[in-house]
XYZ file of C-alpha atoms in Angstrom:
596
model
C 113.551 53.595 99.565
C 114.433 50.230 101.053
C 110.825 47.969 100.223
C 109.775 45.286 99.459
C 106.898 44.329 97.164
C 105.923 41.737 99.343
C 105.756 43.068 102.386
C 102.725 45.754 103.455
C 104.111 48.698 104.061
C 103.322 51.583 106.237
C 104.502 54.857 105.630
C 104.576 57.862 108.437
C 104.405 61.766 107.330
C 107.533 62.883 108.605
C 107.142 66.723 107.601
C 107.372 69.890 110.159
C 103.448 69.365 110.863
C 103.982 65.612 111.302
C 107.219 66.375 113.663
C 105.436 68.760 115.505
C 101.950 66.593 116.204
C 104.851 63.291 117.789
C 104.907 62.024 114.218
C 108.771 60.742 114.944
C 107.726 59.382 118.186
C 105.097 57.370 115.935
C 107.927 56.452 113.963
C 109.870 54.923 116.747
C 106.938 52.858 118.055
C 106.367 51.287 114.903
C 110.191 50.248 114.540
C 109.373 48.952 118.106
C 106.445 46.790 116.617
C 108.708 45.768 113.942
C 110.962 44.106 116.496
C 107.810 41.805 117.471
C 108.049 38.431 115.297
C 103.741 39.089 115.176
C 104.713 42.169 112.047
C 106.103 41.888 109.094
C 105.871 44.951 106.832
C 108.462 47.827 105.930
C 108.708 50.673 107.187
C 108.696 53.859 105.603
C 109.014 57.738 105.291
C 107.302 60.609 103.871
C 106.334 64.505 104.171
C 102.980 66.330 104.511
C 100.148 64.899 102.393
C 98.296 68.711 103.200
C 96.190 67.001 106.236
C 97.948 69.029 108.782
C 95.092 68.635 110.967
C 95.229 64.805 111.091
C 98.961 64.389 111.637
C 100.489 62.191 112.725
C 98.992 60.235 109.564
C 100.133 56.568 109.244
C 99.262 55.002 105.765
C 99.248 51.393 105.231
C 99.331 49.881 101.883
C 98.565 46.618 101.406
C 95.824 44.249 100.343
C 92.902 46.036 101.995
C 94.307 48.921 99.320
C 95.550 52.373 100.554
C 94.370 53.233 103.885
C 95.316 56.598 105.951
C 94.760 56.658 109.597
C 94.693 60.246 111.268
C 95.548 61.280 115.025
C 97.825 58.175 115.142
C 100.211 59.147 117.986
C 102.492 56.942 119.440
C 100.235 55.985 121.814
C 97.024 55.554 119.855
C 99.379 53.344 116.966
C 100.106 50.224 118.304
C 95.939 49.742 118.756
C 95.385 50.485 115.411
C 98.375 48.140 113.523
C 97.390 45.801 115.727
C 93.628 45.952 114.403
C 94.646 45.652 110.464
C 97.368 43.417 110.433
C 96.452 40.812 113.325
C 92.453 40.969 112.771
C 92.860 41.668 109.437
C 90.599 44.743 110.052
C 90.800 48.313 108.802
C 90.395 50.632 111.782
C 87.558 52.773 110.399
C 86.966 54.858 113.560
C 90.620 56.201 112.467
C 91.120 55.707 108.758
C 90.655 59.506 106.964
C 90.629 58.457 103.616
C 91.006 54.552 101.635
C 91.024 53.405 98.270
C 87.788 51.203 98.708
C 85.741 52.640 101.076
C 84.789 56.134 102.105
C 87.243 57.762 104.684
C 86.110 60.381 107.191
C 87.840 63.369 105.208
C 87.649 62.486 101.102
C 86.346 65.318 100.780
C 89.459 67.363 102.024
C 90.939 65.868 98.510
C 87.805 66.585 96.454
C 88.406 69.116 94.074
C 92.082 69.337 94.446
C 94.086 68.814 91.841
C 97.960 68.634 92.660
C 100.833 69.511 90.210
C 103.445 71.531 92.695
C 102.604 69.127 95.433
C 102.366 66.144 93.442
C 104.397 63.942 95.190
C 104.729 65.486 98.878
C 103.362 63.126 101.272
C 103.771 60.638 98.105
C 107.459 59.722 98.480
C 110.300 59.326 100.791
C 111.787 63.057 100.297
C 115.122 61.767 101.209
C 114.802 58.823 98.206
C 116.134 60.074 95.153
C 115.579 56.756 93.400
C 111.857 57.159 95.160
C 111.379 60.535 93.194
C 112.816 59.572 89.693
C 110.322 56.596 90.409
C 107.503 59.028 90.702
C 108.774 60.987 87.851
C 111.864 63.300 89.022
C 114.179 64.324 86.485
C 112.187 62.978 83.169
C 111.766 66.113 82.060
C 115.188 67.472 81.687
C 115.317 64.407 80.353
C 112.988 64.787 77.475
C 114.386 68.119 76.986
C 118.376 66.277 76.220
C 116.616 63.322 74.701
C 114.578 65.252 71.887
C 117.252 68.022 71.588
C 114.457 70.773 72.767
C 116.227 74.411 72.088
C 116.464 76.879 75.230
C 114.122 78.959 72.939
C 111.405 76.406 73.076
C 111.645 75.807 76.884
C 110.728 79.444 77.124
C 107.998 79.374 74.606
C 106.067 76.238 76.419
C 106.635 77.858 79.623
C 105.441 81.147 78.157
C 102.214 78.940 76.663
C 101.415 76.929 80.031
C 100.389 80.361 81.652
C 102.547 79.861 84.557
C 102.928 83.133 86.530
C 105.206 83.617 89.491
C 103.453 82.153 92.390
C 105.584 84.589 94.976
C 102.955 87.136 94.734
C 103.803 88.769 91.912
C 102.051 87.544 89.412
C 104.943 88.043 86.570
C 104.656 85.855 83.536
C 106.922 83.116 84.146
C 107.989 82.862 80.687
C 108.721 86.270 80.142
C 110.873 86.853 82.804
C 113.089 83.937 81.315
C 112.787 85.351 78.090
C 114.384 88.656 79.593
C 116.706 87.229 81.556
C 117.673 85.243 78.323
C 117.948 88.139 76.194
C 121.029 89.513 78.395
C 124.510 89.241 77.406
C 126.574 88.059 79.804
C 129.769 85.258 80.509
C 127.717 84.137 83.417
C 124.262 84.202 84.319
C 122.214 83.108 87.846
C 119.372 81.036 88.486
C 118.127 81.680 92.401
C 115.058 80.120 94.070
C 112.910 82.159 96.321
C 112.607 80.427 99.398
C 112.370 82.873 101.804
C 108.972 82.280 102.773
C 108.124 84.850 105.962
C 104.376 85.775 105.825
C 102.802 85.171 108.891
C 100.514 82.107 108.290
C 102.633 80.902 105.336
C 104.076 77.176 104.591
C 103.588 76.011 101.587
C 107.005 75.951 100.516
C 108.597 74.911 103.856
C 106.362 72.032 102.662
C 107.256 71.784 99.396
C 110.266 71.588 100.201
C 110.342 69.184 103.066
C 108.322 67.052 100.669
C 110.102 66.944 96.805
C 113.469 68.646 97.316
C 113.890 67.005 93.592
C 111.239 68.406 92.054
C 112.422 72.022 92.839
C 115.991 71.469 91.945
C 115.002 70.046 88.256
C 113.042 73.441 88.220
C 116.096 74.970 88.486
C 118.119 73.238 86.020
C 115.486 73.635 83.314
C 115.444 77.535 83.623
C 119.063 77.362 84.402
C 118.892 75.752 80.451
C 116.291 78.415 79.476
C 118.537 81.338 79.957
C 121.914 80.156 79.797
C 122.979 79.636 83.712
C 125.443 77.283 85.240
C 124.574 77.993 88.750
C 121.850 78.209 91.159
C 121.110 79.673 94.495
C 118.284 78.393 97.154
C 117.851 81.272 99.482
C 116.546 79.688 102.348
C 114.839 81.008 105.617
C 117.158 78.817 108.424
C 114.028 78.444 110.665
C 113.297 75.957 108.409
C 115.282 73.567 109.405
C 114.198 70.208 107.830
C 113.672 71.746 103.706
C 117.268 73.019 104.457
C 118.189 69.506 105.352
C 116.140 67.703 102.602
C 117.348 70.203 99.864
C 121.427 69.234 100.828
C 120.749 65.438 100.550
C 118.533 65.729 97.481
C 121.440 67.895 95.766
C 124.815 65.909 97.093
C 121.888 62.400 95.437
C 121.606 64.919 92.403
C 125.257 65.249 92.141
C 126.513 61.785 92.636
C 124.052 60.489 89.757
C 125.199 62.828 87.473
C 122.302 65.499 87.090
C 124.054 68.607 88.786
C 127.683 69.358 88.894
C 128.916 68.111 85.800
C 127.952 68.277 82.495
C 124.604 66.780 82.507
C 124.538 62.858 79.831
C 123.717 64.362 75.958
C 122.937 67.529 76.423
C 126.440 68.678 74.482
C 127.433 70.512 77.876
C 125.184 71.780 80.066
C 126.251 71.429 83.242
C 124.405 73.105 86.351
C 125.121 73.589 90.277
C 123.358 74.561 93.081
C 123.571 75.676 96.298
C 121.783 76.258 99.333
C 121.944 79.992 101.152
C 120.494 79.879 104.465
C 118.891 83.531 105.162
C 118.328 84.933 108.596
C 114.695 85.291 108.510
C 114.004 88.832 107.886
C 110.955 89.730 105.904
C 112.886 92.177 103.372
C 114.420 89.550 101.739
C 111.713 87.947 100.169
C 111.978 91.183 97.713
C 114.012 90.296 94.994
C 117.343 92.632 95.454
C 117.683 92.858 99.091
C 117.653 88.289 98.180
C 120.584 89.196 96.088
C 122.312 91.372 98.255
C 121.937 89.389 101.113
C 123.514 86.241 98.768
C 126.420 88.447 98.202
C 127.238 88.878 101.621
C 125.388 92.341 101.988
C 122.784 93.456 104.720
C 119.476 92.401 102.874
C 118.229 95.857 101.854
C 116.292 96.690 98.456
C 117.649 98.638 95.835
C 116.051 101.016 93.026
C 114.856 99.287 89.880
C 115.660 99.321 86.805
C 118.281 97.721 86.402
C 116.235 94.529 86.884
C 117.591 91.212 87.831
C 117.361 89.650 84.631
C 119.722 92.496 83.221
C 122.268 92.996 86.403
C 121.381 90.772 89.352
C 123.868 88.475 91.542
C 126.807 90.054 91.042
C 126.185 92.155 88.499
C 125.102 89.638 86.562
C 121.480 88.231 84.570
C 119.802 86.493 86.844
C 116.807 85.152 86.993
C 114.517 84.371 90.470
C 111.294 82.639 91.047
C 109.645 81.035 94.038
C 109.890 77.447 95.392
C 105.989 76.980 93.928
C 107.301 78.294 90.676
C 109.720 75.957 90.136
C 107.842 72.892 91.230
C 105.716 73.220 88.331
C 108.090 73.786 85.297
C 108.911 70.001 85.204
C 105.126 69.110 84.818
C 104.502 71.549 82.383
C 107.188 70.186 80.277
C 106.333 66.831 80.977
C 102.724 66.969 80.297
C 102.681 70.048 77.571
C 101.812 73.493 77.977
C 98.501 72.861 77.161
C 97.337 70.596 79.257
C 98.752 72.724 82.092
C 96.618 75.912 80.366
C 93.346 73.824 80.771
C 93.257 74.507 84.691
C 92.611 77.918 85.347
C 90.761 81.178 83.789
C 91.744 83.016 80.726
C 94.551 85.138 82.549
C 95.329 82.625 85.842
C 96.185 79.041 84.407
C 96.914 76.175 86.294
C 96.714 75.612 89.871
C 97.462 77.656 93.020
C 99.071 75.997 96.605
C 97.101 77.540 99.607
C 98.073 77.501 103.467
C 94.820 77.064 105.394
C 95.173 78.025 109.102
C 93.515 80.444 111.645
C 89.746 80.197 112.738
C 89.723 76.987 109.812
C 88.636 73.196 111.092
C 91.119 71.836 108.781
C 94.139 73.551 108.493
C 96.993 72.430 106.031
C 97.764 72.819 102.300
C 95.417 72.584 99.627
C 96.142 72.476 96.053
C 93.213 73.446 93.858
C 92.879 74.945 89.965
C 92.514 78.912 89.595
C 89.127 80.411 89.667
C 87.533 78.328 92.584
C 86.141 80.421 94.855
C 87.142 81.239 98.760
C 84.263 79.866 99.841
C 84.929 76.572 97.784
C 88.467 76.575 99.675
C 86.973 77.610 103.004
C 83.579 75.510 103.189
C 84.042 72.655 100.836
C 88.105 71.733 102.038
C 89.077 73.206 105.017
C 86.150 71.889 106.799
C 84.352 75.791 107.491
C 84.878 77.132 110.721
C 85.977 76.298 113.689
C 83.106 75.858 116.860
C 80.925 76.470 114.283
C 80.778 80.309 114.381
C 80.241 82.954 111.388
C 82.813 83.282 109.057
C 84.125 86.986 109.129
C 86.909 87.756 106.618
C 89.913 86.327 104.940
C 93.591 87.078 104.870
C 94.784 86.742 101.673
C 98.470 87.550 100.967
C 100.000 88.270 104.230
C 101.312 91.789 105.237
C 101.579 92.527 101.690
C 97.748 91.712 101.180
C 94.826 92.559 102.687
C 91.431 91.123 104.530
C 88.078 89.923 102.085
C 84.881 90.118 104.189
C 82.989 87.190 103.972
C 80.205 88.912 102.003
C 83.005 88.486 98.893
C 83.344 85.091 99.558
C 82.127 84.585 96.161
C 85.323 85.879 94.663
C 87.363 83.470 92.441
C 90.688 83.381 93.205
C 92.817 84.460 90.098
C 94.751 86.990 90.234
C 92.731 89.566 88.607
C 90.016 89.252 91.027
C 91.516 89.288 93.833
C 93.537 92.319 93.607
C 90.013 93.884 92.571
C 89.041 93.211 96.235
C 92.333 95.034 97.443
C 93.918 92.406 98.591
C 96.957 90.014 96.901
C 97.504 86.414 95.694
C 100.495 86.607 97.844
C 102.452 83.543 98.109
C 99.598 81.925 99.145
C 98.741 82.362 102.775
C 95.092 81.971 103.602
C 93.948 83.107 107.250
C 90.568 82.476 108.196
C 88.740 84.909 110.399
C 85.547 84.463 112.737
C 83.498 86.564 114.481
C 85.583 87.174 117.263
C 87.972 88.654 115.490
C 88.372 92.420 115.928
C 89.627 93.755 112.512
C 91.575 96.860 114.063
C 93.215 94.386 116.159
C 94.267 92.647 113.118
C 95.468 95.453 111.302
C 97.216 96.292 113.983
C 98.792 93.269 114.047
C 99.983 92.828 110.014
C 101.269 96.838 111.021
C 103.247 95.964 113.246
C 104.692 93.246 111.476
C 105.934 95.281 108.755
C 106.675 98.194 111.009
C 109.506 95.469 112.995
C 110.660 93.966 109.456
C 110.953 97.168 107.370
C 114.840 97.761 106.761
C 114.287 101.396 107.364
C 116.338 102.196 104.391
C 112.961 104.714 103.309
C 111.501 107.020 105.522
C 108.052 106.296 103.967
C 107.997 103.275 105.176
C 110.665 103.425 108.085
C 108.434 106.472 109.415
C 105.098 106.142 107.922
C 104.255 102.121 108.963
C 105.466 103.662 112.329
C 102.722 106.206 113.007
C 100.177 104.390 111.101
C 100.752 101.836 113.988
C 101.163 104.262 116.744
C 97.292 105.610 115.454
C 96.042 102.110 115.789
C 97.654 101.350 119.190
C 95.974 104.512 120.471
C 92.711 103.335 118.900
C 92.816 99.728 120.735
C 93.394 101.221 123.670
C 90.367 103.483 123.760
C 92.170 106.678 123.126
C 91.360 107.017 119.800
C 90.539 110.497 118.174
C 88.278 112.307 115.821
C 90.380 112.458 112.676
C 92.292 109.103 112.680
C 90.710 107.532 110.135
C 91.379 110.109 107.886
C 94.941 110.422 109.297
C 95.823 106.286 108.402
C 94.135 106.774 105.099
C 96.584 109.497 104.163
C 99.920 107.804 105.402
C 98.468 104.722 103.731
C 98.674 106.103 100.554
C 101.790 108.268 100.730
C 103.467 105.279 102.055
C 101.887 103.266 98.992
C 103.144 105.471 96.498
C 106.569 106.564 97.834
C 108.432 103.728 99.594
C 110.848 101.924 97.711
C 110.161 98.085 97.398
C 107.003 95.943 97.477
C 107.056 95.845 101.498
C 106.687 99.184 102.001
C 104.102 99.649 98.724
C 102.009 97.278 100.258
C 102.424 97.845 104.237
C 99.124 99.451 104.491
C 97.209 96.723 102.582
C 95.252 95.369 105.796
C 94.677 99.068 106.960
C 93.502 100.112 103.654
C 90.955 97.067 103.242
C 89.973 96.488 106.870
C 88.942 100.482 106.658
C 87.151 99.254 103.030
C 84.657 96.615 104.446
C 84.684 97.193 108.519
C 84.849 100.759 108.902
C 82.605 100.848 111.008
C 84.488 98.908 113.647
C 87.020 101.584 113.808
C 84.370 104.373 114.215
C 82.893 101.950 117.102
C 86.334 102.114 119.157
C 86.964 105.796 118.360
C 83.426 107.058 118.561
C 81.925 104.889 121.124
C 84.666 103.784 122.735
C 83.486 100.160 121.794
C 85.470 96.720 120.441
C 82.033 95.114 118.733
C 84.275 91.588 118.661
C 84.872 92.421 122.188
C 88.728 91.573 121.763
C 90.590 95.120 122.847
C 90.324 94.517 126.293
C 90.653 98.283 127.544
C 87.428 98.599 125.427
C 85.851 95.981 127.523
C 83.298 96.038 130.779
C 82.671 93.603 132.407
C 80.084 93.412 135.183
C 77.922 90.237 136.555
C 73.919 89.506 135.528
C 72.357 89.105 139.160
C 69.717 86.430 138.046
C 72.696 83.886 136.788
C 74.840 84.605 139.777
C 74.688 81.339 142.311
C 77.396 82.876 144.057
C 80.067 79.981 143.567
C 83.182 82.751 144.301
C 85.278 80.928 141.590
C 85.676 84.424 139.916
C 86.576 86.128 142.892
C 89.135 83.466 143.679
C 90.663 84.131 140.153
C 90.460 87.349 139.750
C 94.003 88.785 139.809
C 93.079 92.444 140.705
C 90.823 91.677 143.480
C 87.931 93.442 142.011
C 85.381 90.892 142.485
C 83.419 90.977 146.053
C 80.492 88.732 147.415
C 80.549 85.693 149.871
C 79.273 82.084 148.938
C 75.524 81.764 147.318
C 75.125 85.361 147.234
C 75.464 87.651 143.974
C 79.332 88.929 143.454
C 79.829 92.474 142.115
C 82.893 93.767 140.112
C 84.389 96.838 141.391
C 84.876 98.944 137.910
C 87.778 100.716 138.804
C 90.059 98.178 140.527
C 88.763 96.009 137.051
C 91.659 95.168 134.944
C 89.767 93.628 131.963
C 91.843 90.485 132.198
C 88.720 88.547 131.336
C 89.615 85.868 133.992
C 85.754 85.991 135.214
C 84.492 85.915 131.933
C 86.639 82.398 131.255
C 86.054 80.815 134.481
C 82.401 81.407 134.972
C 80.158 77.830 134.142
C 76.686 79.826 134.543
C 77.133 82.626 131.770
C 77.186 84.849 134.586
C 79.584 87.284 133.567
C 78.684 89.551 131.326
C 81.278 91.614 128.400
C 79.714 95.153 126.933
């Protein structure tokens, strides 16, 4: 990181969020300023700081403290550096959060506490002296300095609590201890980065923001068991992390921490290397990942054997998620105990959640085990958007299921939250209002799963099919006595006969939408009726006379032609030439249009 103590400096969030908002046309118009004798101050990088909602953030760090400024596109930028370096003024109408004053959104940070994410939107991801500044590579470090064994890696990994934060839920230090246990001239050490749940990001962002901090992951469980090599299996729509991850391993290598046998440790020497996947949703299960490594279409296979006894290539290997591995260094850094004070009894430490749907602040949030949805929902991510009801949360992706808002309550642990019928999942949190019709969205996750299955079972190659062929017919209006009955049947043969996690899990949002809004499938089959008013064949529109001023806009949009009446006089909608488009219903400024 090229800085200079002297100078302020101001630091942009160049993550995928940041990109995406004009962060790196932000970027340019500051180097612009720079050019202007009037500024003096360096100029700097970063990822994702979680505020997703805010981005492009600019952070300025100098003697008025540490002040973020939110929204700051490239044309909104120049106002504001102008403002605190020329008036010596902090822009408050912008700032989101300072060290000596209160921002517009502390309380996004209140009650977070960040361990995987500790230094994304911290440090220049592309810095490797930046992240062995903030703390990068200490641990494997300590673990060469004071001669710890590979034994007791395991045991204060075992200790700290840390479970697999893929979904799972497997005891981290158990599955080393496994994977250990094997015999073999060769072992493997992969990361799960395969992230594909709809809604999911956190480690995109993880990995956009400490590339470092997941590689010395690696190379402490690549110690644990006995490994000399690592794989990243990475989606390649995630372009950036793929990029960060190959400059933070060639930095690793040329200082001497991967490659070659690593300063003291009386050999050790570990590799890595980055696999780019091609996105499909099978290959977040841990054997199709290995076949797809070894050159193989990515399908699952039977278990056992499990990895950690023949894996990649036949050999032990060991895989756990991006999240995973972001938090071994801390835990050995800090001591298993102090990682085993966040959490409940049987979910320790923290948890990394995606916020996005129907949320006012979407992003990442990093908060201990056992806080509650509505904590997450209410408290961080702001509540709802426009200020309607909260309806239900989807937690888990495909794989999980939805959590009416009358559970809101519910901790999230892993214990409690597969008592609701839905899954930790990697971490994926989408946030549902009342306009959301729930068959709509388990339609949706269906036919997600139905597109990504492999079709290597016919449980789940057939039965996701005509589970989503019911629910399409049930949208539509053509839904029939018996359906319900029908889904809940394939649901569970699919459940208990399909080979790999996808397919076990497919029916998740059928199975829990039917548990807590059951009686918005009976309203579409029964009555022929969408209560959220979202199917649109369920939909009738017509217009309220007494509202009407007869301002034709409607009729002028309406693409079918359906809507008749001249200027200041009611309009009527022909019912059968209606198409349900809902053009009238979007257009109309008097509430005149009416949706039953």
């Amino acid at each position: 990181m090229e800085t200079s103590v002297q100078k302020p400096r101001v630091i942009v969030g160049l993550g995928s969020c940041g990109i995406a908002a004009g962060a790196a046309k932000t970027y340019d118009k500051l180097q612009q300023l720079l050019s202007s004798p009037e500024f003096d101050f360096s100029l700097e990088r970063t990822s994702c700081v979680g505020m997703c909602y805010k981005e492009p953030l600019v952070e300025i760090c100098d003697s008025h403290g540490r002040v973020i400024y939110g929204d700051m596109t490239a044309e909104k930028v120049e106002a504001t550096i102008r403002k605190h370096f020329l008036e010596n003024e902090i822009d408050r109408e912008n700032a989101v959060s300072a060290e000596k004053f209160d921002g517009s959104e502390d309380y996004f940070f209140a009650g977070q506490v960040k361990i995987a994410l500790r230094n994304c939107g911290m440090i220049d991801p592309e810095s490797l002296e930046a992240s062995e500044q903030a703390g990068a590579y200490a641990a494997i470090k300590k673990i060469v300095r004071e001669g710890i064994s590979p034994a007791e890696v395991i045991r204060m990994v075992t200790e700290s609590g840390l479970r697999g934060r893929g979904g799972g839920g497997f005891p981290t230090g158990l599955k080393w201890k496994f994977a250990a246990q094997s015999e073999s001239d060769e072992k493997y050490i992969i990361c799960n980065a395969d992230e594909g749940d709809p809604g999911a990001f956190m480690d995109r962002s993880l990995l956009e923001g400490d590339p470092h901090a997941v590689l010395e992951g690696m190379m402490i469980g690549g110690y644990a068991i006995g490994a000399s090599k690592g794989y990243i299996y990475c989606r390649a729509e995630y372009p950036l992390a793929i990029k960060r991850l190959n400059i933070a391993i060639v930095q690793a290598r040329d200082k001497g921490y991967l490659g070659r046998p690593l300063e003291g440790s009386n050999g050790f020497s570990f590799d890595i290397v980055v696999k780019e996947g091609a996105g499909a949703f099978v290959c977040g299960e841990e054997t199709a990942l290995i076949a797809s490594i070894e050159g193989r279409r990515g399908m699952p296979r039977k278990r056992p054997p499990f990895p950690a006894v023949s894996g990649l290539w036949g050999k032990p290997t060991n895989i756990n998620n991006v999240e995973t591995w972001a938090n071994v260094p801390w835990i050995i850094n800090h001591g298993p105990a102090a990682y085993a004070a966040y959490g409940t009894e049987k979910s320790k430490g923290t948890k990394v959640f995606a916020l996005t749907g129907k949320i006012r602040n979407g992003g990442l949030v990093e908060v201990p085990m056992g806080v509650t949805i509505n904590d997450i929902i209410f408290k961080l991510g702001g509540g709802i958007k426009s200020g309607k009801a909260f309806k239900a949360v989807q937690l888990g992706g495909p794989s999980g299921g939805c959590i009416p808002a009358s559970l809101g309550h519910t901790p999230v642990d892993y214990d409690s939250v597969n008592a609701t019928g839905a899954i930790m999942g990697s971490g994926g949190m989408v946030v549902m209002d009342e306009t959301t019709c729930m068959v709509d969205l388990a339609k949706f996750f269906l036919h997600f799963t139905q597109e990504e299955s492999c079709g290597k079972c016919t449980f789940c190659r057939v039965g996701t099919k005509r589970m989503l062929e019911i629910l399409e017919r049930i949208t539509e209006g053509k839904g029939q006595a018996g359906d319900i009955e029908t889904l809940e049947t394939l649901a569970v043969q699919i459940k208990n006969n399909s080979l790999c996690g996808l397919g076990q899990t497919a029916p998740n949002p059928v199975l829990t939408t039917l548990r807590y809004f059951r009686e918005e499938y009976e309203a579409h089959i029964h009555d022929h009726r969408c209560p959220a008013r979202v199917c649109k064949p369920l939909l009738h529109y017509r217009i309220d006379p007494a509202r009407c001023t007869g301002c034709t806009v409607c009729a002028a949009k309406c693409p079918a032609e359906a809507i008749s009446g001249g200027r200041k006089t009611v309009h009527h909608i022909n019912q059968e030439a209606c198409i349900q488009c809902g053009e009238c219903y979007q257009v109309c400024r008097f509430e005149a249009v009416v949706v039953e």
